[in-house]
mmCIF file of C-alpha atoms in Angstrom:
data_model
loop_
_atom_site.group_PDB
_atom_site.id
_atom_site.type_symbol
_atom_site.label_atom_id
_atom_site.label_comp_id
_atom_site.label_asym_id
_atom_site.label_seq_id
_atom_site.Cartn_x
_atom_site.Cartn_y
_atom_site.Cartn_z
ATOM 1 C CA MET B 17 32.326 -8.625 17.207
ATOM 2 C CA LYS B 18 31.714 -5.137 16.394
ATOM 3 C CA ARG B 19 28.249 -4.246 16.001
ATOM 4 C CA THR B 20 29.799 -2.433 12.102
ATOM 5 C CA GLY B 21 32.474 -4.873 11.806
ATOM 6 C CA PRO B 22 32.677 -7.059 8.159
ATOM 7 C CA LEU B 23 31.435 -10.027 10.385
ATOM 8 C CA TYR B 24 28.600 -8.522 11.534
ATOM 9 C CA ARG B 25 27.440 -7.406 8.182
ATOM 10 C CA LEU B 26 27.605 -10.740 7.194
ATOM 11 C CA PHE B 27 25.833 -12.335 10.126
ATOM 12 C CA ASP B 28 23.270 -10.209 9.330
ATOM 13 C CA THR B 29 22.737 -9.872 5.784
ATOM 14 C CA LEU B 30 22.610 -13.439 6.702
ATOM 15 C CA MET B 31 19.818 -13.300 9.739
ATOM 16 C CA VAL B 32 17.596 -10.985 7.068
ATOM 17 C CA ALA B 33 17.884 -13.955 4.545
ATOM 18 C CA LEU B 34 16.664 -16.170 6.625
ATOM 19 C CA ARG B 35 14.038 -14.465 7.684
ATOM 20 C CA SER B 36 12.777 -13.632 3.989
ATOM 21 C CA THR B 37 12.851 -16.649 3.312
ATOM 22 C CA LEU B 38 10.782 -18.350 5.762
ATOM 23 C CA PHE B 39 8.034 -15.670 5.781
ATOM 24 C CA GLN B 40 7.870 -16.172 1.748
ATOM 25 C CA ILE B 41 7.703 -20.147 2.645
ATOM 26 C CA LEU B 42 4.602 -19.356 5.813
ATOM 27 C CA SER B 43 3.183 -16.713 3.615
ATOM 28 C CA ILE B 44 2.650 -19.595 0.801
ATOM 29 C CA LEU B 45 1.350 -21.873 3.306
ATOM 30 C CA SER B 46 -1.430 -19.603 4.710
ATOM 31 C CA LEU B 47 -2.339 -18.145 1.132
ATOM 32 C CA THR B 48 -2.736 -22.480 0.215
ATOM 33 C CA SER B 49 -5.157 -22.640 3.568
ATOM 34 C CA PHE B 50 -7.640 -20.075 2.046
ATOM 35 C CA VAL B 51 -7.813 -22.503 -0.889
ATOM 36 C CA PRO B 52 -10.938 -24.173 0.329
ATOM 37 C CA ILE B 53 -12.932 -21.124 0.672
ATOM 38 C CA LEU B 54 -12.245 -20.052 -2.517
ATOM 39 C CA LEU B 55 -13.899 -23.560 -3.471
ATOM 40 C CA VAL B 56 -17.667 -22.244 -2.159
ATOM 41 C CA GLY B 57 -16.044 -18.045 -1.893
ATOM 42 C CA ASN B 58 -19.865 -17.302 -3.725
ATOM 43 C CA LEU B 59 -21.972 -19.262 -1.079
ATOM 44 C CA ILE B 60 -20.681 -16.806 1.486
ATOM 45 C CA PRO B 61 -22.646 -13.580 2.194
ATOM 46 C CA PHE B 62 -19.802 -10.864 0.750
ATOM 47 C CA LYS B 63 -19.278 -9.317 4.574
ATOM 48 C CA ARG B 64 -18.181 -12.472 6.207
ATOM 49 C CA ARG B 65 -16.801 -13.378 3.024
ATOM 50 C CA TYR B 66 -14.756 -10.256 3.425
ATOM 51 C CA VAL B 67 -13.553 -11.211 6.994
ATOM 52 C CA ILE B 68 -13.147 -14.519 6.186
ATOM 53 C CA LEU B 69 -10.685 -13.789 2.478
ATOM 54 C CA PHE B 70 -8.036 -10.752 4.789
ATOM 55 C CA GLY B 71 -7.789 -13.311 6.898
ATOM 56 C CA TYR B 72 -5.026 -13.884 5.332
ATOM 57 C CA GLY B 73 -3.228 -10.566 5.090
ATOM 58 C CA ARG B 74 -3.564 -10.658 8.677
ATOM 59 C CA SER B 75 -1.141 -13.552 8.173
ATOM 60 C CA VAL B 76 0.809 -12.237 6.793
ATOM 61 C CA LEU B 77 0.692 -8.983 9.266
ATOM 62 C CA TRP B 78 1.350 -11.377 11.529
ATOM 63 C CA LEU B 79 4.721 -12.934 10.056
ATOM 64 C CA THR B 80 5.930 -8.756 9.135
ATOM 65 C CA ARG B 81 5.716 -9.213 12.622
ATOM 66 C CA HIS B 82 7.631 -11.607 13.866
ATOM 67 C CA ILE B 83 9.119 -13.618 11.085
ATOM 68 C CA LEU B 84 9.996 -10.183 9.311
ATOM 69 C CA GLY B 85 11.151 -7.934 12.475
ATOM 70 C CA ILE B 86 8.845 -5.012 11.151
ATOM 71 C CA ARG B 87 6.340 -3.328 13.277
ATOM 72 C CA TRP B 88 4.731 -0.620 12.430
ATOM 73 C CA GLU B 89 3.161 2.534 13.911
ATOM 74 C CA VAL B 90 -0.120 4.479 13.433
ATOM 75 C CA GLU B 91 -0.645 8.484 13.069
ATOM 76 C CA GLY B 92 -4.020 9.896 12.942
ATOM 77 C CA PHE B 93 -6.623 6.907 12.276
ATOM 78 C CA ASP B 94 -9.157 8.730 14.188
ATOM 79 C CA ARG B 95 -8.929 11.173 11.170
ATOM 80 C CA LEU B 96 -11.537 8.808 9.839
ATOM 81 C CA PRO B 97 -15.120 9.010 10.864
ATOM 82 C CA GLU B 98 -16.514 6.025 11.783
ATOM 83 C CA PRO B 99 -16.599 2.810 9.444
ATOM 84 C CA GLY B 100 -20.215 1.695 9.031
ATOM 85 C CA GLY B 101 -22.229 4.257 8.833
ATOM 86 C CA PRO B 102 -24.728 5.668 6.429
ATOM 87 C CA PRO B 103 -23.153 5.968 2.544
ATOM 88 C CA PRO B 104 -20.829 7.443 0.805
ATOM 89 C CA GLY B 105 -18.128 5.319 1.838
ATOM 90 C CA ARG B 106 -14.486 6.718 2.583
ATOM 91 C CA LEU B 107 -11.616 7.418 -0.142
ATOM 92 C CA ILE B 108 -8.842 6.821 1.203
ATOM 93 C CA VAL B 109 -5.235 7.607 -1.112
ATOM 94 C CA SER B 110 -2.111 6.447 -0.219
ATOM 95 C CA LYS B 111 1.270 6.709 -1.420
ATOM 96 C CA HIS B 112 2.621 3.018 -2.475
ATOM 97 C CA GLN B 113 5.983 1.601 -1.766
ATOM 98 C CA SER B 114 5.235 -1.370 -1.756
ATOM 99 C CA THR B 115 3.432 -4.945 -0.774
ATOM 100 C CA TRP B 116 3.211 -4.144 3.095
ATOM 101 C CA GLU B 117 -0.154 -1.225 2.731
ATOM 102 C CA THR B 118 -1.700 -3.567 -0.046
ATOM 103 C CA MET B 119 -2.503 -5.858 3.822
ATOM 104 C CA PHE B 120 -2.520 -3.276 6.206
ATOM 105 C CA LEU B 121 -5.050 -1.533 4.590
ATOM 106 C CA PRO B 122 -7.602 -3.595 3.758
ATOM 107 C CA THR B 123 -8.153 -5.401 7.302
ATOM 108 C CA GLU B 124 -7.888 -1.749 9.255
ATOM 109 C CA LEU B 125 -11.335 -0.779 6.328
ATOM 110 C CA TYR B 126 -14.110 -1.143 5.889
ATOM 111 C CA LEU B 127 -14.873 -3.723 3.445
ATOM 112 C CA ALA B 128 -13.036 -1.769 1.493
ATOM 113 C CA SER B 129 -12.922 -1.568 -2.777
ATOM 114 C CA PHE B 130 -9.360 -1.010 -4.058
ATOM 115 C CA VAL B 131 -7.908 -0.138 -7.289
ATOM 116 C CA LEU B 132 -5.609 -3.114 -9.513
ATOM 117 C CA LYS B 133 -4.629 -4.012 -11.936
ATOM 118 C CA LYS B 134 -6.114 -6.718 -13.450
ATOM 119 C CA GLU B 135 -3.636 -9.338 -14.550
ATOM 120 C CA LEU B 136 -3.250 -9.565 -10.345
ATOM 121 C CA LEU B 137 -6.830 -11.668 -10.815
ATOM 122 C CA TRP B 138 -5.063 -14.208 -13.123
ATOM 123 C CA VAL B 139 -2.917 -15.038 -10.134
ATOM 124 C CA PRO B 140 -3.362 -18.576 -9.434
ATOM 125 C CA ILE B 141 -5.650 -19.104 -6.071
ATOM 126 C CA PHE B 142 -4.786 -15.076 -5.252
ATOM 127 C CA GLY B 143 -6.431 -14.272 -8.076
ATOM 128 C CA ALA B 144 -9.591 -16.185 -6.918
ATOM 129 C CA GLY B 145 -8.929 -13.959 -3.481
ATOM 130 C CA LEU B 146 -8.793 -10.627 -4.458
ATOM 131 C CA LYS B 147 -12.132 -11.489 -6.968
ATOM 132 C CA ALA B 148 -13.837 -12.524 -4.534
ATOM 133 C CA ILE B 149 -13.454 -9.555 -2.931
ATOM 134 C CA ARG B 150 -14.915 -7.340 -5.143
ATOM 135 C CA PRO B 151 -11.706 -5.288 -6.750
ATOM 136 C CA ILE B 152 -12.066 -2.287 -9.467
ATOM 137 C CA ALA B 153 -9.240 -4.297 -12.117
ATOM 138 C CA ILE B 154 -8.596 -2.014 -14.555
ATOM 139 C CA ASP B 155 -6.054 -2.425 -17.155
ATOM 140 C CA ARG B 156 -3.708 -0.262 -16.978
ATOM 141 C CA LYS B 157 -3.403 0.562 -21.267
ATOM 142 C CA ALA B 158 -7.005 0.704 -22.028
ATOM 143 C CA GLY B 159 -6.544 4.976 -20.480
ATOM 144 C CA THR B 160 -10.088 6.864 -21.358
ATOM 145 C CA GLN B 161 -11.807 3.494 -20.712
ATOM 146 C CA ALA B 162 -10.110 2.301 -17.231
ATOM 147 C CA LEU B 163 -10.929 5.579 -16.034
ATOM 148 C CA LYS B 164 -13.941 5.525 -16.615
ATOM 149 C CA GLN B 165 -14.101 1.817 -14.624
ATOM 150 C CA ILE B 166 -11.997 3.602 -11.514
ATOM 151 C CA LEU B 167 -15.104 6.671 -11.776
ATOM 152 C CA LYS B 168 -18.288 4.052 -11.666
ATOM 153 C CA GLN B 169 -17.340 1.518 -10.238
ATOM 154 C CA GLY B 170 -15.864 3.610 -6.994
ATOM 155 C CA LYS B 171 -18.651 5.824 -7.316
ATOM 156 C CA ASP B 172 -20.748 2.366 -7.176
ATOM 157 C CA ALA B 173 -19.024 1.199 -3.957
ATOM 158 C CA LEU B 174 -18.686 4.604 -2.357
ATOM 159 C CA ALA B 175 -22.318 4.298 -2.786
ATOM 160 C CA GLU B 176 -22.881 1.018 -1.639
ATOM 161 C CA GLY B 177 -20.860 2.770 2.441
ATOM 162 C CA ARG B 178 -17.836 0.422 1.241
ATOM 163 C CA ASP B 179 -13.916 2.019 2.111
ATOM 164 C CA VAL B 180 -12.200 3.080 -1.076
ATOM 165 C CA ILE B 181 -8.516 2.747 -1.862
ATOM 166 C CA ILE B 182 -6.873 4.669 -4.711
ATOM 167 C CA PHE B 183 -3.138 4.505 -5.349
ATOM 168 C CA PRO B 184 -2.553 8.028 -7.288
ATOM 169 C CA GLU B 185 0.958 6.933 -9.301
ATOM 170 C CA GLY B 186 -0.972 3.563 -10.042
ATOM 171 C CA THR B 187 2.625 1.199 -9.109
ATOM 172 C CA ARG B 188 4.960 1.266 -5.896
ATOM 173 C CA LEU B 189 7.524 2.714 -6.481
ATOM 174 C CA PRO B 190 10.362 3.587 -4.622
ATOM 175 C CA PRO B 191 11.019 6.039 -1.753
ATOM 176 C CA ASP B 192 13.760 8.518 -4.027
ATOM 177 C CA ALA B 193 11.759 8.105 -7.118
ATOM 178 C CA GLU B 194 10.165 11.590 -8.826
ATOM 179 C CA PRO B 195 5.851 10.778 -7.569
ATOM 180 C CA ASP B 196 3.631 10.906 -10.265
ATOM 181 C CA TYR B 197 -0.422 10.931 -9.287
ATOM 182 C CA LYS B 198 -2.530 10.732 -11.639
ATOM 183 C CA ILE B 199 -5.604 12.962 -11.700
ATOM 184 C CA GLY B 200 -8.165 9.946 -11.334
ATOM 185 C CA ALA B 201 -9.020 9.536 -7.837
ATOM 186 C CA ALA B 202 -9.107 13.246 -7.387
ATOM 187 C CA MET B 203 -12.325 13.156 -10.188
ATOM 188 C CA LEU B 204 -14.059 10.343 -8.157
ATOM 189 C CA ALA B 205 -13.811 12.808 -4.913
ATOM 190 C CA VAL B 206 -15.316 16.153 -7.898
ATOM 191 C CA GLN B 207 -18.407 13.864 -8.680
ATOM 192 C CA ALA B 208 -18.536 11.534 -5.991
ATOM 193 C CA LYS B 209 -18.483 14.520 -3.170
ATOM 194 C CA VAL B 210 -16.767 12.844 -1.217
ATOM 195 C CA PRO B 211 -13.705 14.435 1.070
ATOM 196 C CA VAL B 212 -9.858 12.476 0.408
ATOM 197 C CA TYR B 213 -7.877 11.091 3.560
ATOM 198 C CA PRO B 214 -4.177 11.159 2.036
ATOM 199 C CA VAL B 215 -2.054 8.499 3.946
ATOM 200 C CA ALA B 216 1.363 9.160 3.626
ATOM 201 C CA VAL B 217 3.483 5.532 4.390
ATOM 202 C CA ASP B 218 7.649 4.582 4.213
ATOM 203 C CA SER B 219 7.298 1.133 3.882
ATOM 204 C CA GLY B 220 10.187 1.202 0.225
ATOM 205 C CA CYS B 221 11.936 1.826 3.593
ATOM 206 C CA LEU B 222 12.085 -2.278 4.406
ATOM 207 C CA TRP B 223 10.314 -3.474 2.359
ATOM 208 C CA ARG B 224 11.858 -2.733 -1.290
ATOM 209 C CA LYS B 225 9.523 -2.783 -4.625
ATOM 210 C CA GLY B 226 10.776 -5.812 -6.890
ATOM 211 C CA GLN B 227 13.890 -7.826 -3.756
ATOM 212 C CA PHE B 228 14.051 -9.888 -1.853
ATOM 213 C CA LEU B 229 15.012 -8.804 2.437
ATOM 214 C CA LYS B 230 13.614 -6.967 3.934
ATOM 215 C CA ARG B 231 15.703 -5.622 6.705
ATOM 216 C CA PRO B 232 14.017 -5.424 10.083
ATOM 217 C CA GLY B 233 12.512 -1.348 11.625
ATOM 218 C CA THR B 234 8.937 0.549 12.606
ATOM 219 C CA ILE B 235 7.680 1.425 9.199
ATOM 220 C CA HIS B 236 5.391 4.806 9.499
ATOM 221 C CA VAL B 237 2.184 5.959 8.131
ATOM 222 C CA VAL B 238 0.175 8.516 8.656
ATOM 223 C CA PHE B 239 -3.342 9.206 8.186
ATOM 224 C CA GLY B 240 -3.921 13.268 6.262
ATOM 225 C CA PRO B 241 -7.191 15.165 7.568
ATOM 226 C CA PRO B 242 -10.079 15.447 4.829
ATOM 227 C CA ILE B 243 -9.051 16.800 2.551
ATOM 228 C CA GLU B 244 -12.175 18.760 1.010
ATOM 229 C CA SER B 245 -13.534 18.312 -2.935
ATOM 230 C CA THR B 246 -16.623 20.826 -3.266
ATOM 231 C CA GLY B 247 -15.778 23.013 -5.564
ATOM 232 C CA LYS B 248 -12.644 22.601 -7.339
ATOM 233 C CA ARG B 249 -11.896 20.850 -10.097
ATOM 234 C CA ALA B 250 -10.261 17.208 -10.201
ATOM 235 C CA ASP B 251 -6.759 18.522 -10.815
ATOM 236 C CA ALA B 252 -6.696 21.269 -8.089
ATOM 237 C CA LEU B 253 -7.518 18.848 -5.765
ATOM 238 C CA ASN B 254 -4.729 15.855 -7.339
ATOM 239 C CA ALA B 255 -2.490 19.016 -6.967
ATOM 240 C CA GLU B 256 -3.939 19.294 -2.509
ATOM 241 C CA ILE B 257 -3.170 15.583 -2.535
ATOM 242 C CA LYS B 258 0.138 15.292 -3.879
ATOM 243 C CA ALA B 259 1.533 18.487 -1.677
ATOM 244 C CA TRP B 260 -0.062 16.809 1.869
ATOM 245 C CA ILE B 261 0.976 13.639 0.878
ATOM 246 C CA GLU B 262 4.287 14.409 -0.408
ATOM 247 C CA THR B 263 5.553 17.131 2.270
ATOM 248 C CA GLU B 264 4.343 14.464 4.999
ATOM 249 C CA GLN B 265 6.919 12.075 3.234
ATOM 250 C CA GLN B 266 9.372 13.696 3.072
ATOM 251 C CA ARG B 267 9.100 14.942 6.572
ATOM 252 C CA MET B 268 9.021 11.160 7.446
ATOM 253 C CA TYR B 269 12.690 10.464 5.855
ATOM 254 C CA ARG B 270 13.862 13.368 7.195
ATOM 255 C CA GLU B 271 12.693 12.224 10.980
ATOM 256 C CA TYR B 272 13.286 8.421 10.381
ATOM 257 C CA GLY B 273 15.849 8.005 8.275
ATOM 258 C CA CYS B 274 15.492 5.916 5.376
ATOM 259 C CA ALA B 275 18.137 3.768 4.113
ATOM 260 C CA ALA B 276 16.879 2.420 1.031
ATOM 261 C CA MET B 277 17.454 5.877 0.155
ATOM 262 C CA ASN B 278 20.818 6.227 1.124
ATOM 263 C CA ASP B 279 21.724 3.229 -0.987
ATOM 264 C CA SER B 280 20.264 4.656 -3.868
ATOM 265 C CA ARG B 281 22.169 7.003 -3.395
ATOM 266 C CA ASN B 282 25.507 5.395 -3.124
ATOM 267 C CA ALA B 283 24.997 3.245 -5.882
ATOM 268 C CA SER B 284 24.090 6.395 -7.843
ATOM 269 C CA ARG B 285 27.461 7.699 -6.852
ATOM 270 C CA ASP B 286 29.440 4.417 -8.003
ATOM 271 C CA ALA B 287 28.108 4.095 -10.471
ATOM 272 C CA SER B 288 29.086 7.810 -11.361
ATOM 273 C CA GLY B 289 33.661 6.649 -9.912
ATOM 274 C CA THR B 290 32.731 9.764 -8.005
ATOM 275 C CA THR B 291 33.288 8.866 -4.354
ATOM 276 C CA SER B 292 32.793 11.657 -1.306
ATOM 277 C CA THR B 293 36.466 12.560 -0.339
ATOM 278 C CA PRO B 294 37.499 14.482 3.189
ATOM 279 C CA ASP B 295 38.062 18.015 3.159
#
């Protein structure tokens, strides 16, 4: 069977569908195994509770590697100061393209509190687990009130020595989407007087939002050098964060490729009725 022929492509798609289905089933089973812990969660000290509940995140990452065939390479993690030291904690500002980084980052960071939409707390079982690890749950439609919540709870978490994760675009976006960085992360950094540790990630090239099939390959994650907030306006800092992350994103797409971007371009070309022709 030719690896580029139609039969091979059909076989490849069937295998991806089988792996993706098995991954979904096992992820749900893994989640339900944490129900007994949730029933007594408030009786467990927070640090221990966090580690136990993010056993689910580690199980999803294990399934990602061994069932989906998705691996990851991490650069620059040593740029972060040692966790668990004197407050404040570390402020991580990351690109957000898939569910993958919501599992990876909290398992690698220290008692991380992350900003999420409050609707996730309503998801059966999963929402109870999220609530138990004390996230910053906001109503994204609340505007100024949501921003105040991010600033207050973010400063409180940093003052406790916890890491804070913010996805500045507010939602998962495909790799070829126009970047839209909200100012909340930069305002938190300025008010809390902490540096920002930017993170670039190309997970959306394999694990696309709203798509059931997840193709094997390698996700690349890059932790950038700290971007100081001292003496800066929030809008200027936000522009600096965006510039570093987006420059790194483009470098990764050039160096490693991104099938999702190619598929989007092909779909757009087909929709417009244009086709490429040889010279």
